[in-house]
CSV table of C-alpha atoms and ligand atoms in Angstrom, one decimal:
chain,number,residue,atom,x,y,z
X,12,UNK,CA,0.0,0.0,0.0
X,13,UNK,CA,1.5,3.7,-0.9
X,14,UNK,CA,1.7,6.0,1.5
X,15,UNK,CA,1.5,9.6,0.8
X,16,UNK,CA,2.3,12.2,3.8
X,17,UNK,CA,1.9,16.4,3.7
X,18,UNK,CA,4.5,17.9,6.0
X,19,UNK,CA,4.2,21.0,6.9
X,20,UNK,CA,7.1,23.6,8.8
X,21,UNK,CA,6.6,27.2,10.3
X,22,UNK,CA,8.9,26.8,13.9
X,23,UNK,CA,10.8,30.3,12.5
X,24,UNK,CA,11.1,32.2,9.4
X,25,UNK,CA,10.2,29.8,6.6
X,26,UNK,CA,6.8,28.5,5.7
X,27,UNK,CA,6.8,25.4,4.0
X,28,UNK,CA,4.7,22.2,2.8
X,29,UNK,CA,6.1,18.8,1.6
X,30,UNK,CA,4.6,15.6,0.4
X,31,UNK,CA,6.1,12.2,0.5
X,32,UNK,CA,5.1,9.3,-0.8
X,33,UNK,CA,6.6,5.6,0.7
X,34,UNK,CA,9.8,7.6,1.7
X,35,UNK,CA,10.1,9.4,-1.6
X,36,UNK,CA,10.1,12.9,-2.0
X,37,UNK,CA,7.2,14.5,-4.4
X,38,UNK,CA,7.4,18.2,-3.2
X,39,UNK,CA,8.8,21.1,-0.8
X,40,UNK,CA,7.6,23.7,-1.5
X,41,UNK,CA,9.1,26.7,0.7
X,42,UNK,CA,8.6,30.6,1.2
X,43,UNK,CA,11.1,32.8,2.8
X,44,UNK,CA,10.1,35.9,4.9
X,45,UNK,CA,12.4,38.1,3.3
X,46,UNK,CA,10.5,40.6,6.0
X,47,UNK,CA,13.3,40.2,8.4
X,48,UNK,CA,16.1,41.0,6.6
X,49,UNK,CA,15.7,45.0,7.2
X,50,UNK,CA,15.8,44.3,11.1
X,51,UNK,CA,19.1,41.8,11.2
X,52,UNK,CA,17.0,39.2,12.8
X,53,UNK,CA,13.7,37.3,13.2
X,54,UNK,CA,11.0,39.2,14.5
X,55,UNK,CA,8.4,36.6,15.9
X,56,UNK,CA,5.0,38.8,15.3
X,57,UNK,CA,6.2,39.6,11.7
X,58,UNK,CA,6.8,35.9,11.8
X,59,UNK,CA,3.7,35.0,12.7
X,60,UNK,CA,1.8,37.2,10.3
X,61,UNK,CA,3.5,35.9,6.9
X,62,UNK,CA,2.9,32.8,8.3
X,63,UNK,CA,-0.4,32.9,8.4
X,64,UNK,CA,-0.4,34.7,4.7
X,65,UNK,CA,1.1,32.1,3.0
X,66,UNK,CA,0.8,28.5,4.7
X,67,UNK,CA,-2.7,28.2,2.1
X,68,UNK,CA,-0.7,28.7,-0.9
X,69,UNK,CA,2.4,27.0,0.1
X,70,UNK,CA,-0.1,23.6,0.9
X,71,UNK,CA,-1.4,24.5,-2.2
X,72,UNK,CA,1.2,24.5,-4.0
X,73,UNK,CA,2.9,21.1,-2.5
X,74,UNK,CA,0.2,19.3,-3.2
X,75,UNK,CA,-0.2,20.3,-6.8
X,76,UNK,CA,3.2,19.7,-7.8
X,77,UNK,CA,3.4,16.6,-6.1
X,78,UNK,CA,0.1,15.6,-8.0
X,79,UNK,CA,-1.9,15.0,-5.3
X,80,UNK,CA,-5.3,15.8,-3.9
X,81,UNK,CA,-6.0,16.5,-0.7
X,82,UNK,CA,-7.7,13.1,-0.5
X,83,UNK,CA,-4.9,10.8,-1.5
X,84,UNK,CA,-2.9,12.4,1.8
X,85,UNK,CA,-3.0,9.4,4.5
X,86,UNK,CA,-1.6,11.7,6.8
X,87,UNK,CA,-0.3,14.8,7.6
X,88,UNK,CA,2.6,15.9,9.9
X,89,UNK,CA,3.3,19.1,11.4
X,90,UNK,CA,6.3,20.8,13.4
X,91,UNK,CA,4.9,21.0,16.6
X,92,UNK,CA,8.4,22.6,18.2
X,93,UNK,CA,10.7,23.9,19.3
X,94,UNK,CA,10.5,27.0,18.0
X,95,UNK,CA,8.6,30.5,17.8
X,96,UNK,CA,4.9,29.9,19.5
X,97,UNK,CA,3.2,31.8,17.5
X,98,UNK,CA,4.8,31.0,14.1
X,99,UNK,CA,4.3,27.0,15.2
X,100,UNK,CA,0.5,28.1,16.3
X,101,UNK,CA,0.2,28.8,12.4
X,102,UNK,CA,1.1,25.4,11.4
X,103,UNK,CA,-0.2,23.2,14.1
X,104,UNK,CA,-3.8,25.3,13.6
X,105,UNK,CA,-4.1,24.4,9.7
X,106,UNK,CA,-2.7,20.5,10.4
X,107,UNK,CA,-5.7,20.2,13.0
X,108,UNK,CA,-8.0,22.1,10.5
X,109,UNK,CA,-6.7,19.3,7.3
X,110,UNK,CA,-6.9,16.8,9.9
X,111,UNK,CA,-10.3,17.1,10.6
X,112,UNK,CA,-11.3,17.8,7.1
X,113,UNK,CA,-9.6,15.0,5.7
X,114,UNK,CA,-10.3,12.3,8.5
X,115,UNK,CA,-6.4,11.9,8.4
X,116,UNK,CA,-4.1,10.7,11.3
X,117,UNK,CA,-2.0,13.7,12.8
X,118,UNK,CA,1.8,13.6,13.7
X,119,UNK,CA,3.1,16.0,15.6
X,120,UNK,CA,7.2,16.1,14.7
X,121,UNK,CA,9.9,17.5,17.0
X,122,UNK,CA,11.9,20.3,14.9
X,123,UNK,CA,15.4,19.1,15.7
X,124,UNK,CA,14.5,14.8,14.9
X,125,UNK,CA,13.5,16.4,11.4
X,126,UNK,CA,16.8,17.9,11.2
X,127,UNK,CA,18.3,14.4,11.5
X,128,UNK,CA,15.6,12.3,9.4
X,129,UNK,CA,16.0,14.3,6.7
X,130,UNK,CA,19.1,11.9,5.9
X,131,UNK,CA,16.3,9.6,4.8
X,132,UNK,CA,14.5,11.4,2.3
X,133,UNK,CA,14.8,9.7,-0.8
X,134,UNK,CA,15.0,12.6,-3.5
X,135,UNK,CA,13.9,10.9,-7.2
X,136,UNK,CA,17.1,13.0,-8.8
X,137,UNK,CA,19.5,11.0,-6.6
X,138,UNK,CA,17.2,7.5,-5.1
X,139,UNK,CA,20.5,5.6,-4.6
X,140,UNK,CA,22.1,8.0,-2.4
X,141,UNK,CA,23.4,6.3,0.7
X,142,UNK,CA,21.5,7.1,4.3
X,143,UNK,CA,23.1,6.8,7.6
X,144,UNK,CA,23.3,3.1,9.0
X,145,UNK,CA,22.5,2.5,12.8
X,146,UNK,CA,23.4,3.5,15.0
X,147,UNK,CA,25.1,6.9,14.2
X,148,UNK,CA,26.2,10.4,15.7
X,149,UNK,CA,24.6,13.5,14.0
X,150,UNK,CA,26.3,17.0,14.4
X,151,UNK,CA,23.0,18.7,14.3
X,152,UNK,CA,24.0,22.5,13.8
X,153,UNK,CA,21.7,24.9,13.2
X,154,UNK,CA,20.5,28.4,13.9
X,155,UNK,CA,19.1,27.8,17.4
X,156,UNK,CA,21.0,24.6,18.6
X,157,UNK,CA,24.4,22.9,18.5
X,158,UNK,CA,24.0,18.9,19.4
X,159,UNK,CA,25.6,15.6,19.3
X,160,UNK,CA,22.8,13.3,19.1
X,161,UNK,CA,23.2,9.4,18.7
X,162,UNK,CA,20.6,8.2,16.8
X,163,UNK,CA,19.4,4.6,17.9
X,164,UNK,CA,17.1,4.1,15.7
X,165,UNK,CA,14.2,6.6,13.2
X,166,UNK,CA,12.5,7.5,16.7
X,167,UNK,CA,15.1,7.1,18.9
X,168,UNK,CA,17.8,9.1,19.7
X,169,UNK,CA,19.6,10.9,22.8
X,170,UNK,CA,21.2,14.1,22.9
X,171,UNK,CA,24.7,13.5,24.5
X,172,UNK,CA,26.1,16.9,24.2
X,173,UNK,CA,24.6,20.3,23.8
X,174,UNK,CA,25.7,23.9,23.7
X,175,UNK,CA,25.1,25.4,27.3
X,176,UNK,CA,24.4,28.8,25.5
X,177,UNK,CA,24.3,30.0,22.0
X,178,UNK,CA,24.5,27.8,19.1
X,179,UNK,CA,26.8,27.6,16.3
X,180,UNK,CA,24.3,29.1,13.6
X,181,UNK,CA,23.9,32.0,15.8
X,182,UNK,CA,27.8,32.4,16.3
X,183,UNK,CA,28.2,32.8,13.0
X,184,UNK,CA,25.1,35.6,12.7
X,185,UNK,CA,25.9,37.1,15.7
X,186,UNK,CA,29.6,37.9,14.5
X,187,UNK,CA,28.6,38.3,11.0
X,188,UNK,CA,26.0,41.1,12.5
X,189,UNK,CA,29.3,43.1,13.9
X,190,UNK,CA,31.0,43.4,10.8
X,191,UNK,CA,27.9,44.6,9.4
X,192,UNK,CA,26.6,41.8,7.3
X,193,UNK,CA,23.4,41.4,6.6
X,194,UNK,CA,21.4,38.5,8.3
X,195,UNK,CA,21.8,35.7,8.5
X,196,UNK,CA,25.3,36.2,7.9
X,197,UNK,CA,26.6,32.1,8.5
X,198,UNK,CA,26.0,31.7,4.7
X,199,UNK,CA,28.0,35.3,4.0
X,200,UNK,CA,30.9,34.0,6.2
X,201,UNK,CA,31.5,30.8,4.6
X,202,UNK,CA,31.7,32.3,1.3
X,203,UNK,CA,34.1,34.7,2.1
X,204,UNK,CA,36.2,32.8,4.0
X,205,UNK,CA,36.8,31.2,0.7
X,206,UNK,CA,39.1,34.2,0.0
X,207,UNK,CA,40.6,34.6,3.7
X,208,UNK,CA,43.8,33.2,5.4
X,209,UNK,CA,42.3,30.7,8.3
X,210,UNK,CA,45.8,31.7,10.4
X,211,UNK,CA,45.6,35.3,10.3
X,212,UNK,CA,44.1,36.0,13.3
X,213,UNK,CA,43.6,33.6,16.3
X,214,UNK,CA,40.7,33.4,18.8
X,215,UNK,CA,40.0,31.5,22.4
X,216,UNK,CA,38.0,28.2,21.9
X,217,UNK,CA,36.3,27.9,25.1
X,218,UNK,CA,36.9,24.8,27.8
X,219,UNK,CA,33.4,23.1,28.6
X,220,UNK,CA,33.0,19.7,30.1
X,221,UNK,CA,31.8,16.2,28.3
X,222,UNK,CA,30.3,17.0,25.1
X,223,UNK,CA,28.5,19.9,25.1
X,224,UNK,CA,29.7,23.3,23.6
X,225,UNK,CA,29.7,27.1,24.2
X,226,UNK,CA,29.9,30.1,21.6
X,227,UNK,CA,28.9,33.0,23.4
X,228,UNK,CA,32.5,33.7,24.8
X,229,UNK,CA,33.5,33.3,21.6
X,230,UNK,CA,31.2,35.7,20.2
X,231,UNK,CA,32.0,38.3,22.9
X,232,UNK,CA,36.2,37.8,22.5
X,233,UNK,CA,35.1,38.1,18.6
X,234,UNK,CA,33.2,41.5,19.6
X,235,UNK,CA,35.9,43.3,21.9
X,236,UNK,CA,38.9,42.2,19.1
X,237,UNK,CA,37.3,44.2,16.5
X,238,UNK,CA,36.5,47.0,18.8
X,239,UNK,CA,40.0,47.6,19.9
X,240,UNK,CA,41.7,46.9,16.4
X,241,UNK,CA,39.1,49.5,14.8
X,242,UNK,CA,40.2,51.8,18.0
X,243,UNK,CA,43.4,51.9,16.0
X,244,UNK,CA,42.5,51.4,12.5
X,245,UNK,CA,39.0,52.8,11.4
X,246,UNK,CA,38.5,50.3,8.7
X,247,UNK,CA,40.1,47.4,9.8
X,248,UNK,CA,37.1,45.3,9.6
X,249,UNK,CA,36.3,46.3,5.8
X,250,UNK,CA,40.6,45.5,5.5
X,251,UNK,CA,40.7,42.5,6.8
X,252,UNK,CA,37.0,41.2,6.1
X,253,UNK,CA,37.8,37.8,4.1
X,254,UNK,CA,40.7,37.0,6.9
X,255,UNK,CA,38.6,37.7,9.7
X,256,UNK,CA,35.5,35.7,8.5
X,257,UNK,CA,38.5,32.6,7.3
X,258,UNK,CA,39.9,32.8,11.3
X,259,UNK,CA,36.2,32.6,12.7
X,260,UNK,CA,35.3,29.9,10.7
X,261,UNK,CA,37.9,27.6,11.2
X,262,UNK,CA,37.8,28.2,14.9
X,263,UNK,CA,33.8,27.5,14.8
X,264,UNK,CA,34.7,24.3,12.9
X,265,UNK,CA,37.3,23.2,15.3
X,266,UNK,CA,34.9,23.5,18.5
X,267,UNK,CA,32.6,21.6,16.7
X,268,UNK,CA,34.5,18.7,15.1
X,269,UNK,CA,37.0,18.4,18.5
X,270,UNK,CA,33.8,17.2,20.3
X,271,UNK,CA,32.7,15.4,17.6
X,272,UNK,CA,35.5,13.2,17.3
X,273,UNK,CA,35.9,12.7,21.3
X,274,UNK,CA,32.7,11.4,20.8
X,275,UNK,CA,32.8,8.5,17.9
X,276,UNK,CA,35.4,7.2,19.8
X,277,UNK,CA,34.0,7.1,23.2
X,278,UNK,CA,30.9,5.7,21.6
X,279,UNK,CA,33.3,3.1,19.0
X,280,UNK,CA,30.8,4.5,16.2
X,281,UNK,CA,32.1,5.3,12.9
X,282,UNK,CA,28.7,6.4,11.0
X,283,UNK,CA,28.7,10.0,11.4
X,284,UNK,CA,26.4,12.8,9.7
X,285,UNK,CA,25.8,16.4,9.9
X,286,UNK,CA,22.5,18.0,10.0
X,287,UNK,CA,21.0,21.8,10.5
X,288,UNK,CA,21.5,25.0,8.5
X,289,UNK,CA,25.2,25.1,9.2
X,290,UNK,CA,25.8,22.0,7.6
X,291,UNK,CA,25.4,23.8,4.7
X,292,UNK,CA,28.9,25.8,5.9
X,293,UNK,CA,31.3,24.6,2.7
X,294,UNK,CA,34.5,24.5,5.8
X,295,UNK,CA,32.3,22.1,7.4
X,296,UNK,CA,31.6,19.4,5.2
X,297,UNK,CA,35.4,19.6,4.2
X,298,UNK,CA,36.3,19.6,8.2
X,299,UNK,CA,34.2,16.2,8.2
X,300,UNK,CA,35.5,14.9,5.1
X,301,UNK,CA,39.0,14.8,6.6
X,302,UNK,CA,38.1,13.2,10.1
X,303,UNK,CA,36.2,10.6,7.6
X,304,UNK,CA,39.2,9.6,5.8
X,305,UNK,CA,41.8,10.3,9.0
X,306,UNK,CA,39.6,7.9,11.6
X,307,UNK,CA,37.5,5.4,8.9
X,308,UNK,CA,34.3,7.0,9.5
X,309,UNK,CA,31.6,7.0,6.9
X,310,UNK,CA,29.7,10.1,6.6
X,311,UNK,CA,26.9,11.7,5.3
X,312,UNK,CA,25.6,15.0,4.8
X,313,UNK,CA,22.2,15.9,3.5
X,314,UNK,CA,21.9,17.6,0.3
X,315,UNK,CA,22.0,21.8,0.7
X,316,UNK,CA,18.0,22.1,-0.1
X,317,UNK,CA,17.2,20.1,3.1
X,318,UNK,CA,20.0,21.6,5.7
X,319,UNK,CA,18.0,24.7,6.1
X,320,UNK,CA,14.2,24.4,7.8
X,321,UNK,CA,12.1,22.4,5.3
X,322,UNK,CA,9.0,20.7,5.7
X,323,UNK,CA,10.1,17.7,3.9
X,324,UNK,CA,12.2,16.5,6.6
X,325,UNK,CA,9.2,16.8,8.7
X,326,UNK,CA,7.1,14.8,6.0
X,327,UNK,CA,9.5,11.9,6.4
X,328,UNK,CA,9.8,11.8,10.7
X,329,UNK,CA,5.9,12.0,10.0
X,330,UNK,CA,5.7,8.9,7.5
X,331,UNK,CA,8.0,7.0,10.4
X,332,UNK,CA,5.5,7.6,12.8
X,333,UNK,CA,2.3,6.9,10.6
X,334,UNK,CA,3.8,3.6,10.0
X,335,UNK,CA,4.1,3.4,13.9
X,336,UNK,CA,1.2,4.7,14.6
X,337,UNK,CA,2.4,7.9,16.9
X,338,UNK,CA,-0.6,9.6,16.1
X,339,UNK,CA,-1.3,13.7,17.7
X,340,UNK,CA,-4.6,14.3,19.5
X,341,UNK,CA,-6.7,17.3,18.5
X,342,UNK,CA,-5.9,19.2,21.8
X,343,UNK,CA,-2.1,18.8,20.9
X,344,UNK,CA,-0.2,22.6,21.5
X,345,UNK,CA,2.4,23.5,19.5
X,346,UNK,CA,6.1,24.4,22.2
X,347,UNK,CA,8.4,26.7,21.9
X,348,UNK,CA,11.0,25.2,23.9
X,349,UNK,CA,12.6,21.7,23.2
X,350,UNK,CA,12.4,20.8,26.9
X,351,UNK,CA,8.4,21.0,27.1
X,352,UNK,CA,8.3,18.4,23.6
D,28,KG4,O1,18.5,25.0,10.5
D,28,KG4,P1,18.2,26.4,10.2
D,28,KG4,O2,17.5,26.8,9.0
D,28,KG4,O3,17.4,27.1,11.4
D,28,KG4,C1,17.1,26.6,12.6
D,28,KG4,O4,16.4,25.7,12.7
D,28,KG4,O5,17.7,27.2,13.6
D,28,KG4,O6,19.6,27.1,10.4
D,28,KG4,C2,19.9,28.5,10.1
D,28,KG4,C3,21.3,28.8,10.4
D,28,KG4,C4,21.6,30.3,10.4
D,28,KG4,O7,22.3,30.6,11.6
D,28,KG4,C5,22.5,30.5,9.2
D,28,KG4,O8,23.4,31.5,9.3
D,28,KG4,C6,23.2,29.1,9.2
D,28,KG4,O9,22.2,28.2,9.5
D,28,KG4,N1,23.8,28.8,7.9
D,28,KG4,C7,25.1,28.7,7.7
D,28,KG4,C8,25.3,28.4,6.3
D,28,KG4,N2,24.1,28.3,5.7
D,28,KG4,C9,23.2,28.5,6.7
D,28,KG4,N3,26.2,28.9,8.5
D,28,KG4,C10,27.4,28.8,8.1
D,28,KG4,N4,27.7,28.5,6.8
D,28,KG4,C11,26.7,28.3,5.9
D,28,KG4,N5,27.0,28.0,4.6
């Protein structure tokens, strides 16, 4: 029997609709807010609002190029968190509304599993593309959390490490932000570092216990070094731009991939993947590359269009759980913070 799923995604900035069928990917369709840009951040009632304006159409569209009607969806799954409550209200609101309309199951999907699951979306462009065996360790990067995760199994996994305070995504808009790049400036960074020397400058990695990570000192040490060099030099950052986003980089990279590899060894696994909108970082996926070759590991990354929020990531946690039947009640709430999921 085929089974067709409508995922749908609105925890931040992007609204977006999916449909899978059996595992395959038939749509994502996804708008970005470029609303926020002007402001150098998300602002959650703006949010909210184009949200709300565009989750119809986006569904809409989804479904039409997928080729289905609303009555071939068996089910349909919905971010319920973490993320902003009242951009998640949006989603979770229509879900309920399809679900009733339709008589389909609902499945509410955490944000961050999504993250990791998209690994195994089968895209028809590239169907033979190999997906993480178990278990593995995910480096799940993104703009609001920095995680080791070993994934036991589709629905089960255990965080092992986390950042006690910002996140790696945010590192790199935070310090992007003071050298006055627009938001969100990770994907700015990594492209010019392309033209930067990774040595030129060098910054404090901070010293935090087991496997969990810190970036706001990081941020702040990044902060007071361009205030006292532009003290000196007025336009040292505009000088020095491509070097300065190179040193960041690598130094981001390093936190991340030290803990990483502490950890495929204390665990004695060797399947290891990267998910989250910073696995899109180019430094990255060369930085994981290397540790693959240097330490046997095989490793995946997922392909660029799913790193960033989709809703066909959350299409496929939801098939997973259709076929388990983890079905949502009616009076399920959408949570803003991963803790209350
Ligand atoms: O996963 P995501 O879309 O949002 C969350 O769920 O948080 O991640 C967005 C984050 C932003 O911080 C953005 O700057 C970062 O991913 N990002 C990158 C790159 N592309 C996106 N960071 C570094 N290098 C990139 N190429």
């Amino acid at each position: 029997m085929e089974i067709t799923i409508l995922g749908i995604e609105s925890s931040c900035d992007d609204t977006s609709a999916a449909v899978i069928r059996d595992g395959v990917l038939l749509s994502n369709v996804i708008a970005s807010q470029a609303v926020h840009a002007e402001y150098g951040g998300v602002i959650p009632e703006l949010a909210s609002r184009a949200h709300g304006q565009n989750i119809v159409p986006v569904v809409d569209a989804a479904l039409k190029r997928a080729g289905v009607t609303p009555e071939q969806v068996d089910g349909i799954a919905v971010t319920r968190g973490p993320g902003l409550l009242g951009s998640l209200l949006v989603g979770v609101s229509f879900a309920k509304g399809f679900a009733i309309a339709q008589n389909t199951p609902l499945m509410e999907v955490n944000h961050l599993q999504g993250h990791i699951l998209a690994h195994f979306v089968t895209r028809p462009d590239d169907p033979n593309k190999p997906k993480p065996k178990f278990p593995f360790l995910c480096l799940l990067v993104s703009g609001g959390n920095s995680q080791i995760v070993l994934v036991r199994d589709y629905l089960d996994m255990e965080i092992i490490g986390s950042t006690i305070d910002d996140a790696a995504g945010e590192a790199f808009d935070k310090c992007a932000k003071v050298m006055g790049l627009p938001y969100p400036g990770g994907p700015l960074i990594d492209k010019l570092a392309q033209e930067g020397d990774p040595k030129a400058f060098k910054f404090a990695k901070p010293t935090v216990g087991g496997f969990d990570y810190s970036f706001s000192g990081l941020k702040t040490s990044f902060l007071y070094f361009l205030r006292d060099h532009v003290a000196e030099e007025p336009d040292f950052i505009e000088q020095h731009k491509a070097d300065l986003c190179a040193s960041l980089q690598v130094t981001i990279i390093d936190i991340l991939m030290n803990k990483l590899i502490k950890a495929a060894k204390q665990y004695d696994i060797t399947e290891i993947a990267l998910a989250g909108g910073v696995s899109a970082n180019s430094g990255l996926r060369a930085a994981l590359a290397t540790a693959g070759e240097k330490y046997g590991w095989a490793t995946y990354v997922p392909p660029i269009n799913l790193t960033t929020d989709n809703a066909a990531m959350i299409a496929i946690t939801g098939y997973y759980k259709y076929l388990r039947e983890e079905f949502a009640g009616l009076d399920m709430a959408p949570a803003a913070r991963a803790a209350d999921l």
